[in-house]
Amino acid sequence: PYRFTKQDEEKQNRWKIYNAILEKYVNFCHEELVTGKYPEVIEYLNKRKITKKEIIFFKIGYASSKEDFYEQLKKEFNEEQINSSGIYYFDKNKKKYVDRFRNRIIFPVKSLNGSVFAMGGRTLSKTIFAKYINSPETEFYKKGNNLYNINAAKESRGNSEEVFIVEGYMDVINLHKFGIQNVVANLGTAMTERQLELIWRFFKNPIICLDGDISGQKAALRAAERLFPLMKADFNIYFLTLPENLDPDSYINQRGKESFLKFTESKIEIQNFIWDSYY
């Protein structure tokens, strides 16, 4: 039998601290947003058709550069513990720790059992080059191992063997708003083997939804060729290409749930998708 070693115990303790820091940060940013301190952020979310209900369900928050939550955390945790959370980095010029997500909308990323272990941040500024950033890799968060919303999506699997795999946070949130709960996002990584295994644990028929643009198409073909050798009996992968440069978020908001679900019937199996791309 497996013996629980001292190393395991230490890792378990590090995880508890890591998770506590992230949860506190996420709760703080969420409170900041829902108490209405930043009307311009609420206005942006409304423009993206995100309702208060979704803000609460996904615990969306806002990290303002006016607030210094680092000082709060210091009362409870030491420098090394806070650093390992990946939220802050040391700015040599300012000689202080700076919030990597400052001035960004915060999307908590949860593990299978619903604990926050990473996040994404979306800037409202038109001038900042990186529209979205994600947590850096840490001891507990590895890119390409996880999917946004898998913790909630897996609860809906009784209804269907299908799950929609979309690209971004907004796509997940807007499909969810229309009552489509079997939806996850691969967070800016090309779909990995580990993500596919994770999906197949809960859903036999994943449908990879692609934006209708050319770069989306090319990325999809690369993904299909990489995933094809992993195929196994009774498990499928489908591809669905959205029309006219729409992404799932804009499609469902413009045309509604019925139209979206009807359109998904045009999905094609991975081998046909690869074949059609070449011939």
PDB file of N, CA, C and O in Angstrom, residues 208-236:
ATOM      1  N   ILE A 208     -15.292  20.185 -30.784  1.00  0.00           N
ATOM      2  CA  ILE A 208     -14.382  21.329 -30.762  1.00  0.00           C
ATOM      3  C   ILE A 208     -14.974  22.418 -31.656  1.00  0.00           C
ATOM      4  O   ILE A 208     -15.154  22.218 -32.858  1.00  0.00           O
ATOM      5  N   CYS A 209     -15.320  23.551 -31.062  1.00  0.00           N
ATOM      6  CA  CYS A 209     -15.957  24.660 -31.809  1.00  0.00           C
ATOM      7  C   CYS A 209     -14.883  25.643 -32.251  1.00  0.00           C
ATOM      8  O   CYS A 209     -14.102  26.131 -31.432  1.00  0.00           O
ATOM      9  N   LEU A 210     -14.877  25.950 -33.522  1.00  0.00           N
ATOM     10  CA  LEU A 210     -13.832  26.806 -34.068  1.00  0.00           C
ATOM     11  C   LEU A 210     -14.415  28.104 -34.565  1.00  0.00           C
ATOM     12  O   LEU A 210     -15.489  28.125 -35.153  1.00  0.00           O
ATOM     13  N   ASP A 211     -13.646  29.167 -34.378  1.00  0.00           N
ATOM     14  CA  ASP A 211     -14.044  30.430 -34.977  1.00  0.00           C
ATOM     15  C   ASP A 211     -13.924  30.262 -36.487  1.00  0.00           C
ATOM     16  O   ASP A 211     -13.067  29.527 -36.970  1.00  0.00           O
ATOM     17  N   GLY A 212     -14.787  30.996 -37.196  1.00  0.00           N
ATOM     18  CA  GLY A 212     -14.845  30.807 -38.643  1.00  0.00           C
ATOM     19  C   GLY A 212     -13.675  31.379 -39.424  1.00  0.00           C
ATOM     20  O   GLY A 212     -13.646  31.278 -40.633  1.00  0.00           O
ATOM     21  N   ASP A 213     -12.669  31.988 -38.751  1.00  0.00           N
ATOM     22  CA  ASP A 213     -11.596  32.639 -39.527  1.00  0.00           C
ATOM     23  C   ASP A 213     -10.506  31.644 -39.937  1.00  0.00           C
ATOM     24  O   ASP A 213     -10.447  30.516 -39.471  1.00  0.00           O
ATOM     25  N   ILE A 214      -9.646  32.099 -40.822  1.00  0.00           N
ATOM     26  CA  ILE A 214      -8.633  31.214 -41.419  1.00  0.00           C
ATOM     27  C   ILE A 214      -7.664  30.681 -40.366  1.00  0.00           C
ATOM     28  O   ILE A 214      -7.322  29.499 -40.349  1.00  0.00           O
ATOM     29  N   SER A 215      -7.227  31.553 -39.442  1.00  0.00           N
ATOM     30  CA  SER A 215      -6.239  31.089 -38.458  1.00  0.00           C
ATOM     31  C   SER A 215      -6.879  30.045 -37.540  1.00  0.00           C
ATOM     32  O   SER A 215      -6.216  29.087 -37.129  1.00  0.00           O
ATOM     33  N   GLY A 216      -8.165  30.212 -37.264  1.00  0.00           N
ATOM     34  CA  GLY A 216      -8.889  29.209 -36.475  1.00  0.00           C
ATOM     35  C   GLY A 216      -8.901  27.867 -37.189  1.00  0.00           C
ATOM     36  O   GLY A 216      -8.693  26.815 -36.583  1.00  0.00           O
ATOM     37  N   GLN A 217      -9.101  27.920 -38.501  1.00  0.00           N
ATOM     38  CA  GLN A 217      -9.142  26.702 -39.318  1.00  0.00           C
ATOM     39  C   GLN A 217      -7.801  25.975 -39.294  1.00  0.00           C
ATOM     40  O   GLN A 217      -7.730  24.764 -39.136  1.00  0.00           O
ATOM     41  N   LYS A 218      -6.727  26.758 -39.467  1.00  0.00           N
ATOM     42  CA  LYS A 218      -5.386  26.154 -39.518  1.00  0.00           C
ATOM     43  C   LYS A 218      -5.042  25.515 -38.183  1.00  0.00           C
ATOM     44  O   LYS A 218      -4.505  24.409 -38.124  1.00  0.00           O
ATOM     45  N   ALA A 219      -5.361  26.230 -37.106  1.00  0.00           N
ATOM     46  CA  ALA A 219      -5.071  25.707 -35.764  1.00  0.00           C
ATOM     47  C   ALA A 219      -5.851  24.415 -35.548  1.00  0.00           C
ATOM     48  O   ALA A 219      -5.352  23.458 -34.958  1.00  0.00           O
ATOM     49  N   ALA A 220      -7.070  24.393 -36.060  1.00  0.00           N
ATOM     50  CA  ALA A 220      -7.934  23.222 -35.868  1.00  0.00           C
ATOM     51  C   ALA A 220      -7.371  22.002 -36.574  1.00  0.00           C
ATOM     52  O   ALA A 220      -7.372  20.899 -36.033  1.00  0.00           O
ATOM     53  N   LEU A 221      -6.864  22.224 -37.772  1.00  0.00           N
ATOM     54  CA  LEU A 221      -6.313  21.098 -38.531  1.00  0.00           C
ATOM     55  C   LEU A 221      -5.081  20.537 -37.809  1.00  0.00           C
ATOM     56  O   LEU A 221      -4.929  19.321 -37.671  1.00  0.00           O
ATOM     57  N   ARG A 222      -4.239  21.440 -37.304  1.00  0.00           N
ATOM     58  CA  ARG A 222      -3.058  20.978 -36.542  1.00  0.00           C
ATOM     59  C   ARG A 222      -3.501  20.163 -35.325  1.00  0.00           C
ATOM     60  O   ARG A 222      -2.946  19.106 -35.025  1.00  0.00           O
ATOM     61  N   ALA A 223      -4.518  20.662 -34.642  1.00  0.00           N
ATOM     62  CA  ALA A 223      -5.016  19.954 -33.452  1.00  0.00           C
ATOM     63  C   ALA A 223      -5.553  18.584 -33.850  1.00  0.00           C
ATOM     64  O   ALA A 223      -5.266  17.582 -33.199  1.00  0.00           O
ATOM     65  N   ALA A 224      -6.318  18.552 -34.938  1.00  0.00           N
ATOM     66  CA  ALA A 224      -6.933  17.294 -35.377  1.00  0.00           C
ATOM     67  C   ALA A 224      -5.855  16.258 -35.688  1.00  0.00           C
ATOM     68  O   ALA A 224      -5.964  15.096 -35.302  1.00  0.00           O
ATOM     69  N   GLU A 225      -4.799  16.696 -36.353  1.00  0.00           N
ATOM     70  CA  GLU A 225      -3.744  15.750 -36.730  1.00  0.00           C
ATOM     71  C   GLU A 225      -2.999  15.230 -35.503  1.00  0.00           C
ATOM     72  O   GLU A 225      -2.543  14.102 -35.468  1.00  0.00           O
ATOM     73  N   ARG A 226      -2.908  16.099 -34.496  1.00  0.00           N
ATOM     74  CA  ARG A 226      -2.232  15.671 -33.267  1.00  0.00           C
ATOM     75  C   ARG A 226      -3.114  14.723 -32.444  1.00  0.00           C
ATOM     76  O   ARG A 226      -2.632  13.796 -31.790  1.00  0.00           O
ATOM     77  N   LEU A 227      -4.421  14.986 -32.459  1.00  0.00           N
ATOM     78  CA  LEU A 227      -5.331  14.193 -31.621  1.00  0.00           C
ATOM     79  C   LEU A 227      -5.740  12.869 -32.274  1.00  0.00           C
ATOM     80  O   LEU A 227      -6.095  11.922 -31.582  1.00  0.00           O
ATOM     81  N   PHE A 228      -5.684  12.828 -33.598  1.00  0.00           N
ATOM     82  CA  PHE A 228      -6.201  11.649 -34.312  1.00  0.00           C
ATOM     83  C   PHE A 228      -5.579  10.324 -33.836  1.00  0.00           C
ATOM     84  O   PHE A 228      -6.286   9.347 -33.615  1.00  0.00           O
ATOM     85  N   PRO A 229      -4.247  10.280 -33.618  1.00  0.00           N
ATOM     86  CA  PRO A 229      -3.652   9.003 -33.172  1.00  0.00           C
ATOM     87  C   PRO A 229      -4.148   8.551 -31.791  1.00  0.00           C
ATOM     88  O   PRO A 229      -3.930   7.410 -31.407  1.00  0.00           O
ATOM     89  N   LEU A 230      -4.796   9.432 -31.048  1.00  0.00           N
ATOM     90  CA  LEU A 230      -5.240   9.073 -29.693  1.00  0.00           C
ATOM     91  C   LEU A 230      -6.621   8.426 -29.693  1.00  0.00           C
ATOM     92  O   LEU A 230      -7.121   7.996 -28.650  1.00  0.00           O
ATOM     93  N   MET A 231      -7.259   8.401 -30.857  1.00  0.00           N
ATOM     94  CA  MET A 231      -8.632   7.901 -30.923  1.00  0.00           C
ATOM     95  C   MET A 231      -8.732   6.468 -30.404  1.00  0.00           C
ATOM     96  O   MET A 231      -7.817   5.677 -30.591  1.00  0.00           O
ATOM     97  N   LYS A 232      -9.854   6.160 -29.736  1.00  0.00           N
ATOM     98  CA  LYS A 232     -10.066   4.780 -29.278  1.00  0.00           C
ATOM     99  C   LYS A 232     -11.531   4.406 -29.440  1.00  0.00           C
ATOM    100  O   LYS A 232     -12.388   5.285 -29.617  1.00  0.00           O
ATOM    101  N   ALA A 233     -11.807   3.131 -29.371  1.00  0.00           N
ATOM    102  CA  ALA A 233     -13.166   2.634 -29.630  1.00  0.00           C
ATOM    103  C   ALA A 233     -14.173   3.318 -28.713  1.00  0.00           C
ATOM    104  O   ALA A 233     -13.901   3.539 -27.533  1.00  0.00           O
ATOM    105  N   ASP A 234     -15.342   3.649 -29.258  1.00  0.00           N
ATOM    106  CA  ASP A 234     -16.457   4.246 -28.508  1.00  0.00           C
ATOM    107  C   ASP A 234     -16.239   5.689 -28.065  1.00  0.00           C
ATOM    108  O   ASP A 234     -17.061   6.245 -27.352  1.00  0.00           O
ATOM    109  N   PHE A 235     -15.096   6.270 -28.451  1.00  0.00           N
ATOM    110  CA  PHE A 235     -14.884   7.686 -28.123  1.00  0.00           C
ATOM    111  C   PHE A 235     -14.705   8.457 -29.418  1.00  0.00           C
ATOM    112  O   PHE A 235     -14.077   7.962 -30.356  1.00  0.00           O
ATOM    113  N   ASN A 236     -15.267   9.661 -29.462  1.00  0.00           N
ATOM    114  CA  ASN A 236     -15.206  10.455 -30.687  1.00  0.00           C
ATOM    115  C   ASN A 236     -14.620  11.833 -30.424  1.00  0.00           C
ATOM    116  O   ASN A 236     -14.533  12.265 -29.276  1.00  0.00           O
TER     117      ASN A 236
END
